[in-house]
Short mmCIF file of C-alpha atoms in Angstrom, two decimals:
data_model
loop_
_atom_site.label_atom_id
_atom_site.label_comp_id
_atom_site.label_asym_id
_atom_site.label_seq_id
_atom_site.Cartn_x
_atom_site.Cartn_y
_atom_site.Cartn_z
CA MET M 1 -116.68 17.77 -62.82
CA SER M 2 -120.35 16.93 -62.41
CA GLY M 3 -120.94 20.25 -60.69
CA ALA M 4 -119.25 22.31 -63.40
CA ARG M 5 -120.92 25.62 -64.08
CA VAL M 6 -122.50 25.96 -67.54
CA TYR M 7 -122.22 29.60 -68.50
CA GLY M 8 -125.57 31.22 -69.17
CA ALA M 9 -127.54 28.50 -67.35
CA PRO M 10 -129.56 29.32 -64.23
CA GLY M 11 -127.40 28.70 -61.17
CA ALA M 12 -128.22 26.08 -58.56
CA ARG M 13 -129.27 28.78 -56.08
CA THR M 14 -131.64 30.31 -58.63
CA ARG M 15 -133.16 26.91 -59.46
CA GLU M 16 -133.59 26.08 -55.77
CA ARG M 17 -135.26 29.45 -55.11
CA MET M 18 -137.66 28.92 -58.02
CA ALA M 19 -138.52 25.46 -56.77
CA SER M 20 -138.90 26.52 -53.14
CA VAL M 21 -141.51 29.16 -53.94
CA GLY M 22 -143.46 27.05 -56.37
CA GLY M 23 -142.32 27.99 -59.87
CA PRO M 24 -144.65 26.41 -62.45
CA PRO M 25 -143.78 23.35 -64.53
CA TRP M 26 -141.77 24.50 -67.53
CA GLN M 27 -144.48 23.33 -69.94
CA VAL M 28 -146.87 26.07 -68.73
CA PRO M 29 -144.80 29.15 -69.66
CA VAL M 30 -143.43 27.50 -72.80
CA ALA M 31 -146.93 26.64 -74.03
CA LEU M 32 -148.09 30.20 -73.39
CA ILE M 33 -145.09 31.63 -75.26
CA ALA M 34 -145.72 29.27 -78.18
CA ALA M 35 -149.34 30.45 -78.34
CA ALA M 36 -148.16 34.07 -78.09
CA VAL M 37 -145.82 33.59 -81.05
CA ILE M 38 -148.76 32.31 -83.12
CA ALA M 39 -150.52 35.59 -82.30
CA TYR M 40 -147.36 37.44 -83.35
CA VAL M 41 -147.39 35.81 -86.78
CA ALA M 42 -151.11 36.54 -87.14
CA GLY M 43 -150.49 40.13 -86.09
CA ALA M 44 -147.74 40.47 -88.69
CA LEU M 45 -150.16 39.19 -91.33
CA ALA M 46 -152.77 41.74 -90.23
CA LEU M 47 -150.10 44.44 -90.34
CA LEU M 48 -149.30 43.44 -93.91
CA GLY M 49 -152.98 43.72 -94.76
CA GLY M 50 -153.11 47.23 -93.32
CA ALA M 51 -149.73 48.49 -94.55
CA GLY M 52 -151.27 50.42 -97.42
CA ASP M 53 -153.76 52.14 -95.13
CA LEU M 54 -150.96 53.06 -92.72
CA ALA M 55 -149.07 54.62 -95.63
CA ALA M 56 -152.16 56.71 -96.29
CA GLY M 57 -152.16 57.87 -92.66
CA ALA M 58 -155.14 55.74 -91.61
CA TRP M 59 -154.28 54.10 -88.27
CA TYR M 60 -157.80 53.25 -87.09
CA GLY M 61 -158.81 50.69 -89.73
CA ARG M 62 -159.80 47.09 -89.11
CA HIS M 63 -156.44 45.56 -90.08
CA GLN M 64 -154.54 48.06 -87.98
CA LEU M 65 -156.70 47.46 -84.92
CA ALA M 66 -156.43 43.70 -85.35
CA ALA M 67 -152.64 43.92 -85.66
CA ALA M 68 -152.33 46.16 -82.59
CA HIS M 69 -154.34 43.81 -80.40
CA LEU M 70 -152.72 40.63 -81.68
CA VAL M 71 -149.21 42.02 -81.21
CA GLY M 72 -149.74 44.07 -78.05
CA LEU M 73 -152.06 41.68 -76.21
CA GLY M 74 -151.82 38.28 -77.87
CA PHE M 75 -148.02 38.35 -78.21
CA VAL M 76 -146.39 40.79 -75.79
CA SER M 77 -148.89 40.57 -72.92
CA VAL M 78 -149.25 36.77 -73.01
CA THR M 79 -145.47 36.39 -73.19
CA ALA M 80 -145.24 38.72 -70.20
CA VAL M 81 -147.59 36.51 -68.19
CA ALA M 82 -145.55 33.44 -69.13
CA ALA M 83 -142.23 35.07 -68.29
CA LEU M 84 -143.45 36.53 -64.99
CA LEU M 85 -144.74 33.14 -63.84
CA GLN M 86 -141.10 32.06 -63.94
CA LEU M 87 -139.38 35.34 -63.04
CA VAL M 88 -141.45 36.52 -60.09
CA PRO M 89 -140.18 33.68 -57.86
CA VAL M 90 -136.63 34.84 -58.62
CA LEU M 91 -137.25 38.60 -58.46
CA LEU M 92 -139.70 38.74 -55.54
CA ARG M 93 -139.06 35.40 -53.79
CA THR M 94 -142.74 34.51 -53.96
CA THR M 95 -145.05 32.86 -56.46
CA LEU M 96 -147.08 34.88 -58.91
CA ALA M 97 -149.94 32.37 -59.05
CA PRO M 98 -150.58 28.62 -59.00
CA ALA M 99 -149.64 27.04 -62.31
CA TRP M 100 -153.26 26.32 -63.27
CA ARG M 101 -154.32 29.92 -62.68
CA GLY M 102 -151.34 31.33 -64.52
CA ALA M 103 -152.15 29.08 -67.48
CA ALA M 104 -155.81 30.09 -67.38
CA THR M 105 -154.92 33.79 -67.18
CA GLY M 106 -152.61 33.61 -70.16
CA ALA M 107 -155.14 31.57 -72.13
CA ALA M 108 -157.90 34.10 -71.40
CA LEU M 109 -155.70 36.99 -72.56
CA TRP M 110 -154.71 35.11 -75.72
CA ALA M 111 -158.23 34.00 -76.60
CA GLY M 112 -159.65 37.43 -75.80
CA ALA M 113 -157.12 39.14 -78.05
CA ALA M 114 -157.75 36.63 -80.87
CA ILE M 115 -161.53 36.98 -80.69
CA MET M 116 -161.32 40.77 -80.54
CA ALA M 117 -158.96 40.84 -83.52
CA ALA M 118 -161.35 38.64 -85.51
CA GLY M 119 -164.17 40.97 -84.54
CA PHE M 120 -162.25 43.98 -85.79
CA LEU M 121 -161.37 42.27 -89.06
CA VAL M 122 -164.79 40.95 -90.08
CA PRO M 123 -166.17 43.23 -88.41
CA VAL M 124 -168.52 41.74 -85.80
CA PRO M 125 -169.29 43.94 -82.76
CA ARG M 126 -170.44 40.94 -80.72
CA ALA M 127 -167.08 39.24 -81.22
CA ILE M 128 -165.32 42.41 -80.08
CA ALA M 129 -167.51 42.48 -76.96
CA ALA M 130 -167.02 38.76 -76.23
CA GLY M 131 -163.26 38.97 -76.71
CA GLY M 132 -163.10 42.10 -74.58
CA ALA M 133 -165.00 40.43 -71.75
CA LEU M 134 -162.66 37.42 -71.79
CA LEU M 135 -159.67 39.71 -71.96
CA ALA M 136 -160.91 41.82 -69.04
CA ALA M 137 -161.44 38.71 -66.90
CA GLY M 138 -157.91 37.47 -67.56
CA ALA M 139 -156.45 40.92 -67.00
CA ALA M 140 -158.26 41.32 -63.67
CA VAL M 141 -156.84 38.04 -62.36
CA PHE M 142 -153.35 38.91 -63.62
CA VAL M 143 -153.36 42.38 -62.04
CA ALA M 144 -154.63 40.97 -58.73
CA ASP M 145 -151.93 38.27 -58.72
CA VAL M 146 -149.14 40.77 -59.41
CA ALA M 147 -150.45 43.14 -56.74
CA ALA M 148 -150.62 40.32 -54.18
CA ALA M 149 -147.09 39.17 -55.03
CA LEU M 150 -145.75 42.71 -54.68
CA LEU M 151 -147.46 43.12 -51.30
CA ARG M 152 -145.94 39.87 -50.06
CA ALA M 153 -142.52 40.96 -51.30
CA ALA M 154 -142.90 44.38 -49.63
CA ARG M 155 -143.25 42.66 -46.27
CA THR M 156 -139.84 41.01 -46.62
CA GLU M 157 -136.56 42.60 -45.67
CA ALA M 158 -135.32 42.76 -49.26
CA GLY M 159 -138.51 44.33 -50.63
CA PRO M 160 -139.62 44.11 -54.27
CA GLY M 161 -136.46 45.78 -55.63
CA ALA M 162 -136.21 48.05 -58.66
CA SER M 163 -137.37 45.43 -61.16
CA GLY M 164 -140.33 44.52 -58.96
CA ALA M 165 -141.32 48.16 -58.61
CA GLY M 166 -141.01 48.60 -62.38
CA ILE M 167 -143.21 45.58 -63.01
CA GLY M 168 -145.76 47.00 -60.59
CA ALA M 169 -145.80 50.35 -62.38
CA ALA M 170 -146.22 48.67 -65.78
CA VAL M 171 -149.05 46.48 -64.50
CA ALA M 172 -150.75 49.57 -63.05
CA TRP M 173 -150.81 50.99 -66.59
CA PHE M 174 -152.23 47.69 -67.82
CA ALA M 175 -154.96 47.89 -65.19
CA ALA M 176 -155.96 51.31 -66.57
CA VAL M 177 -155.63 50.39 -70.24
CA VAL M 178 -158.02 47.41 -70.27
CA PRO M 179 -161.20 49.17 -69.04
CA ALA M 180 -160.38 52.21 -71.18
CA GLY M 181 -160.12 49.89 -74.17
CA ALA M 182 -163.52 48.41 -73.32
CA VAL M 183 -165.09 51.88 -73.36
CA LEU M 184 -163.45 52.71 -76.70
CA ALA M 185 -164.53 49.38 -78.19
CA GLY M 186 -168.09 50.13 -77.12
CA ASN M 187 -167.85 53.48 -78.84
CA ARG M 188 -167.42 51.68 -82.20
CA ALA M 189 -170.99 50.34 -81.89
CA ASP M 190 -172.49 53.50 -80.37
CA ALA M 191 -170.47 56.69 -80.89
CA PHE M 192 -171.24 58.18 -77.47
CA LEU M 193 -167.80 59.78 -77.04
CA GLY M 194 -168.33 62.22 -79.89
CA ALA M 195 -165.45 64.40 -81.04
CA ARG M 196 -163.39 63.49 -77.95
CA VAL M 197 -162.81 59.99 -79.26
CA THR M 198 -159.63 60.88 -81.19
CA ASP M 199 -157.88 62.34 -78.14
CA LEU M 200 -158.99 59.45 -75.95
CA LEU M 201 -157.84 56.90 -78.52
CA ALA M 202 -154.43 58.54 -78.66
CA ALA M 203 -154.21 58.56 -74.86
CA HIS M 204 -155.21 54.89 -74.72
CA ALA M 205 -152.61 53.96 -77.34
CA ALA M 206 -149.89 55.89 -75.48
CA ALA M 207 -150.78 54.32 -72.12
CA ALA M 208 -150.77 50.82 -73.66
CA SER M 209 -147.62 51.11 -75.73
CA LEU M 210 -145.51 53.34 -73.48
CA GLY M 211 -146.83 52.63 -69.99
CA TRP M 212 -147.63 48.91 -70.17
CA LEU M 213 -145.42 47.55 -72.94
CA GLY M 214 -142.54 50.01 -72.65
CA GLY M 215 -142.60 50.01 -68.86
CA LEU M 216 -142.53 46.22 -68.77
CA VAL M 217 -139.66 46.10 -71.26
CA LEU M 218 -137.54 48.38 -69.06
CA ALA M 219 -138.41 46.57 -65.82
CA VAL M 220 -137.67 43.08 -67.15
CA GLY M 221 -134.75 44.24 -69.30
CA LEU M 222 -133.13 45.71 -66.19
CA ARG M 223 -132.67 42.14 -64.96
CA LEU M 224 -132.69 39.89 -68.02
CA GLY M 225 -130.53 42.06 -70.29
CA PRO M 226 -127.40 41.77 -68.13
CA MET M 227 -128.14 38.13 -67.27
CA PHE M 228 -128.37 37.01 -70.88
CA ALA M 229 -125.27 39.03 -71.82
CA LEU M 230 -123.30 37.67 -68.83
CA SER M 231 -122.55 41.30 -67.99
CA HIS M 232 -120.80 42.33 -64.79
CA GLY M 233 -119.61 45.74 -63.65
CA TYR M 234 -122.28 47.76 -65.49
CA SER M 235 -124.17 50.69 -63.91
CA ARG M 236 -127.57 49.41 -62.78
CA ARG M 237 -128.47 52.83 -61.43
CA ARG M 238 -128.68 54.22 -64.96
CA GLY M 239 -131.35 51.67 -65.85
CA VAL M 240 -133.34 52.51 -62.71
CA VAL M 241 -133.20 56.24 -63.46
CA ALA M 242 -134.33 55.59 -67.04
CA MET M 243 -137.27 53.54 -65.77
CA VAL M 244 -138.43 56.26 -63.35
CA LEU M 245 -138.12 58.98 -65.98
CA TRP M 246 -139.99 56.80 -68.47
CA HIS M 247 -143.07 56.44 -66.29
CA VAL M 248 -143.16 60.13 -65.38
CA ALA M 249 -142.85 61.02 -69.06
CA THR M 250 -145.59 58.55 -70.02
CA LEU M 251 -147.91 60.03 -67.41
CA ALA M 252 -147.36 63.51 -68.86
CA VAL M 253 -147.90 62.31 -72.45
CA VAL M 254 -151.09 60.41 -71.62
CA ALA M 255 -152.52 63.26 -69.54
CA GLY M 256 -151.63 65.77 -72.27
CA LEU M 257 -153.36 63.68 -74.92
CA ALA M 258 -156.46 63.04 -72.83
CA ALA M 259 -156.80 66.72 -71.85
CA ASP M 260 -155.65 68.05 -75.24
CA ALA M 261 -152.91 70.03 -73.48
CA ALA M 262 -150.11 70.66 -75.97
CA TRP M 263 -147.64 71.95 -73.37
CA LEU M 264 -148.04 68.81 -71.25
CA ARG M 265 -147.56 66.56 -74.28
CA ALA M 266 -144.43 68.49 -75.23
CA ALA M 267 -143.01 68.23 -71.72
CA GLY M 268 -143.70 64.49 -71.65
CA ALA M 269 -142.12 64.01 -75.07
CA ALA M 270 -138.98 65.86 -73.99
CA LEU M 271 -138.71 63.81 -70.82
CA LEU M 272 -139.34 60.61 -72.80
CA THR M 273 -136.38 61.48 -75.02
CA VAL M 274 -134.18 61.86 -71.94
CA ALA M 275 -135.46 58.55 -70.56
CA SER M 276 -134.80 56.79 -73.88
CA LEU M 277 -131.26 58.14 -74.12
CA THR M 278 -130.60 57.16 -70.51
CA ALA M 279 -131.90 53.66 -71.21
CA LEU M 280 -129.69 53.47 -74.30
CA GLY M 281 -126.75 54.35 -72.10
CA PHE M 282 -127.68 51.50 -69.78
CA VAL M 283 -127.89 49.04 -72.70
CA ALA M 284 -124.55 50.26 -74.07
CA ASP M 285 -122.96 49.82 -70.64
CA VAL M 286 -124.32 46.28 -70.35
CA ALA M 287 -123.01 45.48 -73.84
CA ARG M 288 -119.62 46.95 -72.99
CA HIS M 289 -119.27 44.68 -69.96
CA ARG M 290 -120.70 41.56 -71.61
CA ARG M 291 -118.87 38.22 -71.54
CA ARG M 292 -120.43 36.71 -74.64
CA ALA M 293 -121.09 37.78 -78.21
CA VAL M 294 -123.90 40.27 -78.78
CA GLU M 295 -127.07 38.19 -79.16
CA ALA M 296 -130.73 38.76 -79.99
CA PRO M 297 -131.91 40.02 -76.57
CA ILE M 298 -129.39 42.85 -76.26
CA LEU M 299 -129.69 43.74 -79.97
CA HIS M 300 -133.46 44.08 -79.70
CA LEU M 301 -133.29 45.91 -76.38
CA GLY M 302 -131.01 48.56 -77.86
CA LEU M 303 -133.05 48.82 -81.05
CA GLY M 304 -136.31 49.02 -79.11
CA VAL M 305 -135.19 51.88 -76.89
CA ALA M 306 -133.83 53.68 -79.95
CA CYS M 307 -137.25 53.25 -81.59
CA ALA M 308 -138.88 55.02 -78.65
CA ALA M 309 -136.56 57.99 -79.10
CA ALA M 310 -137.19 57.92 -82.86
CA ALA M 311 -140.96 57.95 -82.25
CA VAL M 312 -140.63 61.19 -80.27
CA ALA M 313 -138.54 62.70 -83.06
CA VAL M 314 -141.12 61.69 -85.68
CA GLU M 315 -143.90 63.29 -83.66
CA ALA M 316 -141.84 66.46 -83.30
CA VAL M 317 -141.25 66.64 -87.05
CA ALA M 318 -144.96 66.07 -87.69
CA ALA M 319 -145.89 68.82 -85.21
CA ALA M 320 -143.55 71.19 -87.05
CA GLY M 321 -145.22 70.37 -90.37
CA GLY M 322 -142.31 68.36 -91.77
CA VAL M 323 -144.51 65.35 -92.54
CA ASP M 324 -148.23 64.75 -92.73
CA ALA M 325 -149.56 64.62 -89.15
CA ALA M 326 -151.65 61.47 -89.63
CA ARG M 327 -148.75 59.56 -91.20
CA GLY M 328 -146.44 60.84 -88.46
CA HIS M 329 -148.75 59.48 -85.76
CA ALA M 330 -148.97 56.14 -87.58
CA ALA M 331 -145.19 55.88 -87.94
CA ALA M 332 -144.62 56.75 -84.28
CA GLY M 333 -147.14 54.11 -83.24
CA VAL M 334 -145.39 51.46 -85.33
CA LEU M 335 -142.01 52.39 -83.82
CA VAL M 336 -143.26 51.97 -80.26
CA LEU M 337 -145.62 49.01 -80.62
CA VAL M 338 -143.54 46.97 -83.07
CA GLY M 339 -140.02 48.32 -82.61
CA LEU M 340 -140.07 48.49 -78.82
CA GLY M 341 -142.81 46.14 -77.60
CA ALA M 342 -142.75 43.30 -80.14
CA GLY M 343 -139.05 43.55 -80.95
CA VAL M 344 -137.75 43.33 -77.39
CA THR M 345 -140.21 40.54 -76.59
CA ALA M 346 -139.13 38.58 -79.66
CA GLY M 347 -135.45 39.10 -78.89
CA HIS M 348 -135.79 37.81 -75.35
CA ALA M 349 -137.82 34.80 -76.51
CA PHE M 350 -134.62 33.49 -78.13
CA LYS M 351 -133.15 33.11 -74.65
CA VAL M 352 -136.19 32.68 -72.39
CA VAL M 353 -137.54 29.60 -74.18
CA PRO M 354 -134.19 27.73 -74.22
CA MET M 355 -133.71 28.62 -70.54
CA LEU M 356 -137.14 27.26 -69.62
CA VAL M 357 -136.73 24.09 -71.68
CA TRP M 358 -133.21 23.44 -70.42
CA THR M 359 -134.15 24.07 -66.78
CA GLY M 360 -137.18 21.77 -67.03
CA ARG M 361 -135.64 18.95 -69.04
CA TYR M 362 -131.94 18.92 -68.33
CA ALA M 363 -130.96 20.97 -65.24
CA ALA M 364 -131.22 18.00 -62.89
CA ARG M 365 -128.86 16.04 -65.16
CA MET M 366 -126.31 18.82 -65.63
CA GLY M 367 -122.81 17.41 -65.80
CA THR M 368 -123.80 13.88 -66.81
CA PRO M 369 -122.89 12.39 -70.21
CA GLY M 370 -125.33 13.11 -73.01
CA THR M 371 -126.82 16.19 -71.37
CA PRO M 372 -126.87 19.30 -73.60
CA THR M 373 -125.76 22.69 -72.33
CA LEU M 374 -128.05 25.67 -72.41
CA SER M 375 -126.10 27.03 -75.37
CA ASP M 376 -126.95 23.90 -77.35
CA LEU M 377 -130.60 24.95 -77.26
CA TYR M 378 -129.97 28.50 -78.47
CA PRO M 379 -131.12 28.69 -82.15
CA ALA M 380 -128.13 30.73 -83.28
CA ARG M 381 -128.82 30.76 -87.04
CA LEU M 382 -132.38 32.01 -86.70
CA ALA M 383 -131.24 34.42 -83.99
CA HIS M 384 -128.77 35.94 -86.49
CA VAL M 385 -131.32 36.21 -89.30
CA GLU M 386 -134.30 37.51 -87.31
CA PRO M 387 -132.87 40.85 -86.06
CA VAL M 388 -131.70 41.72 -89.59
CA ALA M 389 -135.11 40.98 -91.11
CA PHE M 390 -136.82 42.81 -88.24
CA ALA M 391 -134.68 45.95 -88.46
CA ALA M 392 -134.94 46.08 -92.27
CA GLY M 393 -138.69 45.51 -92.17
CA LEU M 394 -139.27 48.14 -89.49
CA ALA M 395 -137.15 50.71 -91.36
CA LEU M 396 -138.96 50.06 -94.65
CA LEU M 397 -142.40 50.15 -93.04
CA VAL M 398 -141.73 53.41 -91.20
CA ALA M 399 -140.17 54.97 -94.30
CA GLY M 400 -143.15 53.86 -96.38
CA VAL M 401 -145.60 55.34 -93.90
CA LEU M 402 -143.75 58.65 -93.67
CA ALA M 403 -143.34 58.91 -97.45
CA GLY M 404 -146.85 57.72 -98.20
CA SER M 405 -145.48 54.81 -100.25
CA ARG M 406 -147.68 51.73 -100.19
CA GLY M 407 -144.97 49.65 -101.87
CA LEU M 408 -142.33 50.47 -99.26
CA ALA M 409 -144.78 49.90 -96.43
CA ALA M 410 -145.86 46.53 -97.84
CA GLY M 411 -142.24 45.47 -98.35
CA GLY M 412 -141.44 46.36 -94.75
CA ALA M 413 -144.46 44.45 -93.49
CA CYS M 414 -143.35 41.40 -95.49
CA ALA M 415 -139.92 41.51 -93.86
CA LEU M 416 -141.53 41.84 -90.42
CA LEU M 417 -143.66 38.80 -91.19
CA ALA M 418 -140.48 36.90 -92.07
CA SER M 419 -138.93 37.92 -88.74
CA ALA M 420 -142.05 36.74 -86.87
CA LEU M 421 -141.85 33.40 -88.67
CA ALA M 422 -138.19 33.15 -87.62
CA VAL M 423 -139.23 33.58 -83.98
CA ALA M 424 -141.87 30.89 -84.39
CA GLY M 425 -139.32 28.58 -86.00
CA ALA M 426 -136.86 29.19 -83.18
CA VAL M 427 -139.43 28.30 -80.50
CA ALA M 428 -140.50 25.16 -82.35
CA ASP M 429 -136.88 24.15 -82.93
CA CYS M 430 -136.00 24.58 -79.27
CA VAL M 431 -139.01 22.69 -77.94
CA PHE M 432 -139.24 19.86 -80.45
CA GLY M 433 -135.86 19.42 -82.06
CA ARG M 434 -132.74 21.12 -80.84
CA GLY M 435 -132.65 19.80 -77.28
CA ARG M 436 -133.11 16.17 -78.25
CA ALA M 437 -130.60 16.44 -81.07
CA ALA M 438 -128.08 18.09 -78.77
CA ALA M 439 -128.57 15.42 -76.12
CA ALA M 440 -127.93 12.72 -78.71
CA THR M 441 -124.67 14.27 -79.89
CA SER M 442 -123.39 15.93 -76.71
CA VAL M 443 -119.88 14.99 -75.56
CA HIS M 444 -118.92 14.25 -71.97
CA PRO M 445 -119.08 17.45 -69.86
CA THR M 446 -115.39 17.33 -69.07
CA SER M 447 -114.82 18.39 -72.67
CA SER M 448 -113.99 22.08 -72.79
CA SER M 449 -116.64 22.66 -75.46
CA THR M 450 -119.49 22.05 -73.01
CA HIS M 451 -118.68 24.47 -70.22
CA THR M 452 -116.54 27.27 -71.55
CA LYS M 453 -117.62 30.82 -72.09
CA GLY M 454 -117.38 30.35 -75.82
CA GLY M 455 -119.87 27.50 -75.66
CA ALA M 456 -122.38 29.38 -73.54
#
């Protein structure tokens, strides 16, 4: 029974493929994710500090900018680098980058986001510039590494596949967002953009949240969502169609915002609604064919895509005069950045970190006495609490922003902070406590509790 399959663990073929193409030591992506989660908690604190301003319709204040960069760059983007270091060898059958360069890239993105956020908060223009320069350097290396990996994959018979193409499209948005952000950051010190700055800021925010974060969520979720749910028999084509529609819609929205073309924005918003509903259908199909209980990744994936559709609806109501336009924009931004980007990233962290730790520490010993299963590392209690706190916090924050209620907005931000702390606790528990405790108490693998579907 030493070769018994542990449900939910990476298969031997997957582990061999990762090793053969030079997947990094597990400590590299885990350390980057741990650092990213620290940025997530800091971003939640900044969001709490700016909740009252968001309720007043002010989305360009120092707390709001700090929260956006800590969450979008420090958390989601750094986690993406960490995850892709491990996933690219599986998806594209080639390495993304040497371990040292991947670690340096993630560290540059994290430090750049942290320094920029501090610069926004204080405020200190020089800190914003220094953080932006560090961020741009890390982003340039990351984009070049992804492009090189995709080119190598394109030369193979299998090609990059749908997930690889989706990652490439998302990274292309990232490549456009970073220099645009540098220009907008410079405008804070010297307002050379004039009255156009509002439209350009909105276009930048849409490209970052929809194109980079949302596009990456769909591309990675297309592969990881079914894998973590042990889903078989679902329609993958629906997810691919949703991803294509999403990027076309994002292009229309961003172009409409940048050019101040209302008809183009409306067309993009309509298409984004179709893409969101199609993606929701994909998630529902995966959940319907799952072979394990609904867990954090699939819960957050469904909620995140629903948030994207809700953001379009909020913008439509604001355009019709149903709510204050400034508060409508702020609420829509929260739904996409926090609900879609941060939420889906947090949900998948509950599975990605245990998978990385288990593969690095225990995969070679699978089937021997005292070796924990992958399910032993899954922090189930925190994974049950976090989505509830997250959903409640997001609903309260959005309601507070739309109603102009500082109390509701602050209460929602507090609940979101609690959910971020739960993610941090889950990562710490998995890395420092749960695996060792499970190994100490694990029964012999011939016991049905160690390799059944219920124990996955």
